[in-house]
Amino acid sequence: MSVTVLLATTTPATSTHQDQIYSTLRQWITVGRFLPGERLKIRTVAADMGVGQMPVRAALQRLSAEGALVNIPNAGVAVPRLSAPEFDDLLQMRMLLEGEAAERGCLRLEPAQVAQMQRWSEEMDAALQAGDSKRYLDINENFHVLLYKAAGSPLLFQLIDTLWLRAGPISNRLFDTPEASAVLNDAHDDLVRALAQRDSSAVRRAIERDIFVAGQFLRTSCMDKKRQ
């Protein structure tokens, strides 16, 4: 009896702890904390997170099963690289799904949310001018999440989130090209103007342009030439 009660009370807590570690690692991959080809050592990751190695091992295995990481025989897991065809396919799917979410979300956003996106666009401009790529990427994520979740389709957002997981490791490479900072926020400026007019088609075009422009800067520096 006592053993049954103990299991019933501890299992949910353990599951929550493991889920938190998984969510944190997933977020780190999505925002580009790890680079393509980088090997993730369980001991190092656990130390960075201040947790035990077992839940980290479980989280990395779970992420490998999702395709966010790849298993390296006798060497653990690593962040996958993308070939040019894989990158182009990912880019097209992002434009398709995120364009759809943006068009739907445009018509469902509250006025206060539109105002928030305007402020975020201004903050992204400031971050680019200051050369603060991390702040730009953090605000950019909030900007897109708010718009896409407004679409009201959990399934659509889940699909987009899966694509972000694949694209995340190369996101920091966006700033390898100095010219990128001069144009990266142009599509966001166009988008917030279209939002103010509730022009959903223009919002979709702005999102597609945003993804396409960023993709062109990334394509030349992030491809695994050997896999083309």
Short mmCIF file of N, CA, C and O in Angstrom, two decimals, residues 150-211:
data_model
loop_
_atom_site.label_atom_id
_atom_site.label_comp_id
_atom_site.label_asym_id
_atom_site.label_seq_id
_atom_site.Cartn_x
_atom_site.Cartn_y
_atom_site.Cartn_z
N ALA A 150 -2.53 33.50 -32.94
CA ALA A 150 -3.81 34.18 -33.15
C ALA A 150 -4.63 33.50 -34.24
O ALA A 150 -5.84 33.69 -34.32
N ALA A 151 -3.98 32.69 -35.08
CA ALA A 151 -4.70 31.98 -36.14
C ALA A 151 -5.73 31.02 -35.58
O ALA A 151 -6.68 30.64 -36.27
N GLY A 152 -5.52 30.59 -34.33
CA GLY A 152 -6.50 29.72 -33.69
C GLY A 152 -6.43 28.26 -34.11
O GLY A 152 -7.39 27.52 -33.95
N SER A 153 -5.27 27.84 -34.63
CA SER A 153 -5.10 26.45 -35.06
C SER A 153 -3.89 25.85 -34.34
O SER A 153 -2.75 26.02 -34.79
N PRO A 154 -4.12 25.12 -33.26
CA PRO A 154 -3.00 24.48 -32.55
C PRO A 154 -2.20 23.54 -33.45
O PRO A 154 -0.98 23.45 -33.32
N LEU A 155 -2.87 22.84 -34.36
CA LEU A 155 -2.18 21.93 -35.25
C LEU A 155 -1.24 22.69 -36.18
O LEU A 155 -0.08 22.28 -36.38
N LEU A 156 -1.71 23.79 -36.75
CA LEU A 156 -0.87 24.58 -37.64
C LEU A 156 0.35 25.12 -36.90
O LEU A 156 1.47 25.06 -37.41
N PHE A 157 0.14 25.60 -35.68
CA PHE A 157 1.27 26.12 -34.92
C PHE A 157 2.25 25.00 -34.56
O PHE A 157 3.47 25.20 -34.57
N GLN A 158 1.74 23.82 -34.26
CA GLN A 158 2.61 22.69 -33.93
C GLN A 158 3.50 22.34 -35.13
O GLN A 158 4.69 22.05 -34.97
N LEU A 159 2.94 22.37 -36.32
CA LEU A 159 3.72 22.08 -37.51
C LEU A 159 4.81 23.14 -37.73
O LEU A 159 5.95 22.82 -38.07
N ILE A 160 4.43 24.39 -37.51
CA ILE A 160 5.41 25.48 -37.64
C ILE A 160 6.52 25.33 -36.61
O ILE A 160 7.71 25.50 -36.91
N ASP A 161 6.14 25.00 -35.40
CA ASP A 161 7.11 24.84 -34.32
C ASP A 161 8.10 23.72 -34.64
O ASP A 161 9.30 23.82 -34.33
N THR A 162 7.63 22.68 -35.30
CA THR A 162 8.51 21.58 -35.70
C THR A 162 9.53 22.05 -36.73
O THR A 162 10.71 21.68 -36.69
N LEU A 163 9.09 22.89 -37.65
CA LEU A 163 10.01 23.45 -38.65
C LEU A 163 11.03 24.37 -38.00
O LEU A 163 12.20 24.39 -38.38
N TRP A 164 10.59 25.14 -37.01
CA TRP A 164 11.53 26.03 -36.30
C TRP A 164 12.61 25.21 -35.60
O TRP A 164 13.75 25.65 -35.51
N LEU A 165 12.24 24.06 -35.12
CA LEU A 165 13.21 23.21 -34.44
C LEU A 165 14.32 22.79 -35.41
O LEU A 165 15.49 22.68 -35.02
N ARG A 166 13.96 22.58 -36.67
CA ARG A 166 14.97 22.22 -37.67
C ARG A 166 15.78 23.43 -38.11
O ARG A 166 16.96 23.31 -38.44
N ALA A 167 15.15 24.60 -38.12
CA ALA A 167 15.82 25.81 -38.61
C ALA A 167 16.64 26.50 -37.52
O ALA A 167 17.57 27.26 -37.84
N GLY A 168 16.32 26.26 -36.26
CA GLY A 168 16.93 26.99 -35.16
C GLY A 168 18.45 27.00 -35.14
O GLY A 168 19.06 28.07 -34.95
N PRO A 169 19.13 25.85 -35.31
CA PRO A 169 20.58 25.84 -35.19
C PRO A 169 21.32 26.76 -36.15
O PRO A 169 22.47 27.12 -35.91
N ILE A 170 20.70 27.14 -37.27
CA ILE A 170 21.38 28.03 -38.20
C ILE A 170 20.98 29.49 -38.01
O ILE A 170 21.52 30.37 -38.67
N SER A 171 20.04 29.76 -37.10
CA SER A 171 19.50 31.12 -36.99
C SER A 171 20.55 32.15 -36.61
O SER A 171 20.52 33.29 -37.10
N ASN A 172 21.51 31.78 -35.75
CA ASN A 172 22.53 32.75 -35.36
C ASN A 172 23.49 33.09 -36.50
O ASN A 172 24.15 34.13 -36.45
N ARG A 173 23.56 32.23 -37.49
CA ARG A 173 24.42 32.49 -38.64
C ARG A 173 23.87 33.61 -39.52
O ARG A 173 24.55 34.08 -40.44
N LEU A 174 22.66 34.02 -39.23
CA LEU A 174 22.03 35.09 -40.00
C LEU A 174 22.87 36.36 -39.97
O LEU A 174 22.85 37.16 -40.91
N PHE A 175 23.61 36.55 -38.91
CA PHE A 175 24.36 37.79 -38.74
C PHE A 175 25.81 37.65 -39.18
O PHE A 175 26.63 38.53 -38.92
N ASP A 176 26.14 36.54 -39.85
CA ASP A 176 27.48 36.40 -40.41
C ASP A 176 27.70 37.38 -41.55
O ASP A 176 28.84 37.75 -41.86
N THR A 177 26.60 37.77 -42.21
CA THR A 177 26.67 38.72 -43.32
C THR A 177 26.27 40.10 -42.82
O THR A 177 25.12 40.32 -42.44
N PRO A 178 27.20 41.07 -42.80
CA PRO A 178 26.90 42.40 -42.27
C PRO A 178 25.72 43.08 -42.95
O PRO A 178 24.97 43.83 -42.31
N GLU A 179 25.52 42.79 -44.24
CA GLU A 179 24.44 43.45 -44.97
C GLU A 179 23.06 43.05 -44.48
O GLU A 179 22.07 43.75 -44.71
N ALA A 180 22.98 41.92 -43.78
CA ALA A 180 21.68 41.42 -43.35
C ALA A 180 20.97 42.39 -42.41
O ALA A 180 19.76 42.61 -42.50
N SER A 181 21.72 42.97 -41.49
CA SER A 181 21.11 43.84 -40.48
C SER A 181 20.39 45.04 -41.09
O SER A 181 19.46 45.58 -40.49
N ALA A 182 20.81 45.44 -42.27
CA ALA A 182 20.21 46.63 -42.89
C ALA A 182 18.82 46.37 -43.44
O ALA A 182 18.04 47.32 -43.62
N VAL A 183 18.47 45.10 -43.68
CA VAL A 183 17.20 44.82 -44.34
C VAL A 183 16.30 43.83 -43.59
O VAL A 183 15.15 43.63 -43.97
N LEU A 184 16.83 43.21 -42.52
CA LEU A 184 16.09 42.14 -41.88
C LEU A 184 14.74 42.58 -41.34
O LEU A 184 13.79 41.78 -41.30
N ASN A 185 14.62 43.81 -40.89
CA ASN A 185 13.36 44.22 -40.27
C ASN A 185 12.40 44.89 -41.24
O ASN A 185 11.29 45.27 -40.85
N ASP A 186 12.78 45.03 -42.49
CA ASP A 186 11.91 45.71 -43.47
C ASP A 186 10.56 45.02 -43.60
O ASP A 186 9.51 45.67 -43.64
N ALA A 187 10.58 43.69 -43.65
CA ALA A 187 9.32 42.95 -43.81
C ALA A 187 8.44 43.10 -42.58
O ALA A 187 7.21 43.13 -42.70
N HIS A 188 9.04 43.20 -41.41
CA HIS A 188 8.25 43.40 -40.19
C HIS A 188 7.57 44.76 -40.20
O HIS A 188 6.41 44.89 -39.77
N ASP A 189 8.27 45.77 -40.68
CA ASP A 189 7.66 47.10 -40.78
C ASP A 189 6.47 47.07 -41.73
O ASP A 189 5.40 47.65 -41.45
N ASP A 190 6.64 46.40 -42.87
CA ASP A 190 5.53 46.27 -43.82
C ASP A 190 4.37 45.49 -43.19
O ASP A 190 3.19 45.81 -43.40
N LEU A 191 4.72 44.48 -42.41
CA LEU A 191 3.69 43.63 -41.80
C LEU A 191 2.82 44.40 -40.82
O LEU A 191 1.59 44.27 -40.83
N VAL A 192 3.44 45.21 -39.96
CA VAL A 192 2.64 45.92 -38.96
C VAL A 192 1.76 46.98 -39.62
O VAL A 192 0.65 47.27 -39.14
N ARG A 193 2.23 47.55 -40.72
CA ARG A 193 1.37 48.49 -41.45
C ARG A 193 0.17 47.76 -42.05
O ARG A 193 -0.96 48.28 -42.03
N ALA A 194 0.41 46.57 -42.57
CA ALA A 194 -0.69 45.78 -43.13
C ALA A 194 -1.64 45.33 -42.03
O ALA A 194 -2.87 45.27 -42.24
N LEU A 195 -1.11 45.01 -40.85
CA LEU A 195 -1.96 44.63 -39.72
C LEU A 195 -2.90 45.76 -39.33
O LEU A 195 -4.08 45.53 -39.03
N ALA A 196 -2.40 46.97 -39.33
CA ALA A 196 -3.21 48.13 -38.95
C ALA A 196 -4.39 48.30 -39.90
O ALA A 196 -5.45 48.80 -39.50
N GLN A 197 -4.21 47.85 -41.14
CA GLN A 197 -5.28 47.95 -42.13
C GLN A 197 -6.08 46.65 -42.25
O GLN A 197 -7.01 46.58 -43.06
N ARG A 198 -5.71 45.65 -41.46
CA ARG A 198 -6.34 44.33 -41.52
C ARG A 198 -6.31 43.77 -42.93
O ARG A 198 -7.26 43.13 -43.41
N ASP A 199 -5.18 44.00 -43.60
CA ASP A 199 -4.97 43.48 -44.95
C ASP A 199 -4.26 42.14 -44.83
O ASP A 199 -3.03 42.06 -44.82
N SER A 200 -5.03 41.07 -44.74
CA SER A 200 -4.47 39.76 -44.47
C SER A 200 -3.57 39.26 -45.60
O SER A 200 -2.57 38.57 -45.35
N SER A 201 -3.90 39.59 -46.84
CA SER A 201 -3.07 39.16 -47.97
C SER A 201 -1.70 39.83 -47.91
O SER A 201 -0.67 39.19 -48.18
N ALA A 202 -1.68 41.10 -47.54
CA ALA A 202 -0.41 41.82 -47.43
C ALA A 202 0.41 41.30 -46.26
O ALA A 202 1.65 41.24 -46.32
N VAL A 203 -0.28 40.90 -45.20
CA VAL A 203 0.42 40.31 -44.05
C VAL A 203 1.09 39.01 -44.47
O VAL A 203 2.25 38.74 -44.12
N ARG A 204 0.37 38.21 -45.23
CA ARG A 204 0.96 36.95 -45.71
C ARG A 204 2.18 37.20 -46.57
O ARG A 204 3.21 36.54 -46.42
N ARG A 205 2.08 38.16 -47.47
CA ARG A 205 3.21 38.47 -48.35
C ARG A 205 4.41 38.95 -47.54
O ARG A 205 5.57 38.62 -47.86
N ALA A 206 4.15 39.73 -46.50
CA ALA A 206 5.24 40.24 -45.67
C ALA A 206 5.96 39.11 -44.94
O ALA A 206 7.20 39.10 -44.85
N ILE A 207 5.20 38.16 -44.43
CA ILE A 207 5.81 37.01 -43.74
C ILE A 207 6.63 36.18 -44.73
O ILE A 207 7.76 35.76 -44.44
N GLU A 208 6.08 35.93 -45.90
CA GLU A 208 6.80 35.15 -46.90
C GLU A 208 8.09 35.87 -47.30
O GLU A 208 9.15 35.23 -47.47
N ARG A 209 8.02 37.19 -47.42
CA ARG A 209 9.22 37.96 -47.75
C ARG A 209 10.24 37.90 -46.62
O ARG A 209 11.44 37.75 -46.86
N ASP A 210 9.77 37.99 -45.40
CA ASP A 210 10.64 37.93 -44.23
C ASP A 210 11.44 36.63 -44.23
O ASP A 210 12.67 36.62 -44.06
N ILE A 211 10.75 35.51 -44.43
CA ILE A 211 11.40 34.20 -44.42
C ILE A 211 12.34 34.05 -45.62
O ILE A 211 13.46 33.54 -45.49
#
